[in-house]
Amino acid sequence: MLKTSILNPQLNELLSRFRHTNTIVIADRGFPYWPTVQTVDISLVDDVPKVLEVLQAIRAACVVGKAWMAQEFLDNNDPSHIGNYQQAFNGVLLTHEPHDHFKRRVPDAIGLIRTGETIQYANMILESA
């Protein structure tokens, strides 16, 4: 549920529909396009914006209760990246699952936010509380 405004009008519109148990995806620059899911592309150049920056803005604006990421994120990234993500999810139930299972959740999302992120498997699905 929306708590504050976001400047990007398309992102603001998407978040205004992010209600109890709805999900949204925050994806890196290489995440596949899903024709059935509204995509808000805010990528500018490599790593602008980063997934964590978008997550922080969304957590300031919305109530997030659960999140999913790929197990491969833990397997392919250094401990500092993993720690930064774990800290950003403080108070949110975070589940890691195989990337194939993660991708099966995407079509049920009300929207996908594409970033310029270059960290491998940094994609996440957020569920509104």
XYZ file of C-alpha atoms in Angstrom:
129
model
C 0.000 0.000 0.000
C 1.333 3.402 -1.007
C 2.636 5.565 1.866
C 4.423 8.378 -0.042
C 4.850 9.577 -3.608
C 7.408 8.451 -6.132
C 8.467 11.021 -8.742
C 8.313 8.708 -11.764
C 4.644 8.795 -12.847
C 4.569 5.262 -14.284
C 6.187 3.832 -11.167
C 3.867 5.865 -8.960
C 0.849 4.503 -10.867
C 2.112 0.922 -10.491
C 2.735 1.329 -6.766
C -0.722 2.820 -6.235
C -2.096 -0.576 -7.357
C 0.328 -2.556 -5.141
C -2.224 -3.811 -2.609
C -2.477 -6.600 -0.045
C -0.824 -9.781 -1.428
C -0.075 -8.224 -4.861
C 3.459 -8.748 -6.111
C 5.870 -6.635 -8.125
C 9.250 -7.523 -9.594
C 12.393 -5.399 -9.390
C 14.727 -6.663 -12.098
C 18.222 -6.136 -13.413
C 18.999 -4.846 -16.903
C 19.147 -8.322 -18.450
C 15.905 -9.727 -17.050
C 13.623 -11.114 -19.790
C 10.685 -9.097 -21.043
C 7.293 -10.491 -19.969
C 4.599 -9.333 -22.422
C 1.793 -10.025 -19.941
C 3.314 -7.958 -17.105
C 3.339 -4.153 -17.120
C 6.981 -3.043 -17.288
C 8.251 0.274 -15.979
C 11.764 0.649 -17.382
C 13.771 3.125 -15.331
C 17.197 1.940 -16.502
C 19.546 4.705 -17.625
C 23.060 3.233 -17.875
C 24.853 0.310 -16.207
C 24.021 0.329 -12.493
C 21.742 3.392 -12.669
C 19.542 2.926 -10.840
C 20.556 -0.060 -8.788
C 18.040 -2.622 -7.552
C 18.777 -1.744 -3.920
C 18.071 1.950 -4.565
C 14.706 1.069 -6.059
C 13.969 -1.323 -3.187
C 14.751 1.403 -0.649
C 12.435 3.880 -2.398
C 9.638 1.309 -2.574
C 10.052 0.309 1.072
C 9.762 3.996 2.022
C 6.537 4.257 0.014
C 4.899 0.854 0.524
C 4.449 -1.920 3.057
C 6.336 -5.042 1.954
C 5.704 -8.256 3.849
C 7.451 -10.958 1.822
C 10.112 -11.180 -0.860
C 11.716 -13.800 -3.089
C 15.107 -13.934 -4.747
C 16.940 -16.643 -6.657
C 19.194 -19.008 -4.733
C 21.752 -18.302 -7.457
C 22.123 -14.778 -6.031
C 23.720 -16.332 -2.940
C 25.801 -18.743 -5.018
C 27.207 -16.164 -7.486
C 27.850 -12.996 -5.491
C 30.372 -11.896 -2.916
C 29.478 -11.642 0.774
C 29.382 -7.819 0.740
C 26.604 -7.757 -1.882
C 24.709 -10.476 -0.047
C 25.014 -8.593 3.245
C 23.769 -5.348 1.674
C 20.689 -7.114 0.343
C 19.999 -8.895 3.635
C 20.198 -5.564 5.439
C 17.810 -3.929 2.938
C 15.247 -6.684 3.660
C 15.317 -6.125 7.414
C 11.837 -6.973 8.745
C 10.724 -8.656 5.500
C 10.397 -12.438 5.164
C 12.921 -13.219 2.384
C 12.965 -16.603 0.653
C 15.626 -17.794 -1.775
C 14.556 -20.375 -4.331
C 15.943 -21.804 -7.590
C 15.893 -19.223 -10.379
C 13.532 -21.372 -12.445
C 11.000 -21.357 -9.587
C 11.501 -17.611 -9.133
C 10.699 -16.969 -12.806
C 7.450 -18.957 -12.498
C 6.180 -16.309 -10.043
C 6.717 -13.417 -12.487
C 3.514 -13.784 -14.568
C 1.426 -13.318 -11.399
C 3.021 -9.921 -10.667
C 1.094 -6.722 -11.338
C 4.239 -5.068 -12.646
C 7.954 -5.278 -13.295
C 10.452 -2.482 -12.661
C 13.556 -2.783 -14.849
C 16.726 -1.154 -13.480
C 20.275 -0.754 -14.747
C 21.581 -3.281 -12.209
C 24.541 -5.460 -13.264
C 24.822 -7.702 -10.174
C 23.992 -11.283 -11.154
C 20.594 -12.580 -10.020
C 19.780 -9.353 -8.151
C 16.135 -9.669 -9.222
C 13.461 -9.778 -6.542
C 9.738 -10.202 -6.165
C 8.029 -8.187 -3.449
C 4.640 -8.950 -1.919
C 2.559 -6.210 -0.342
C 1.617 -6.826 3.282
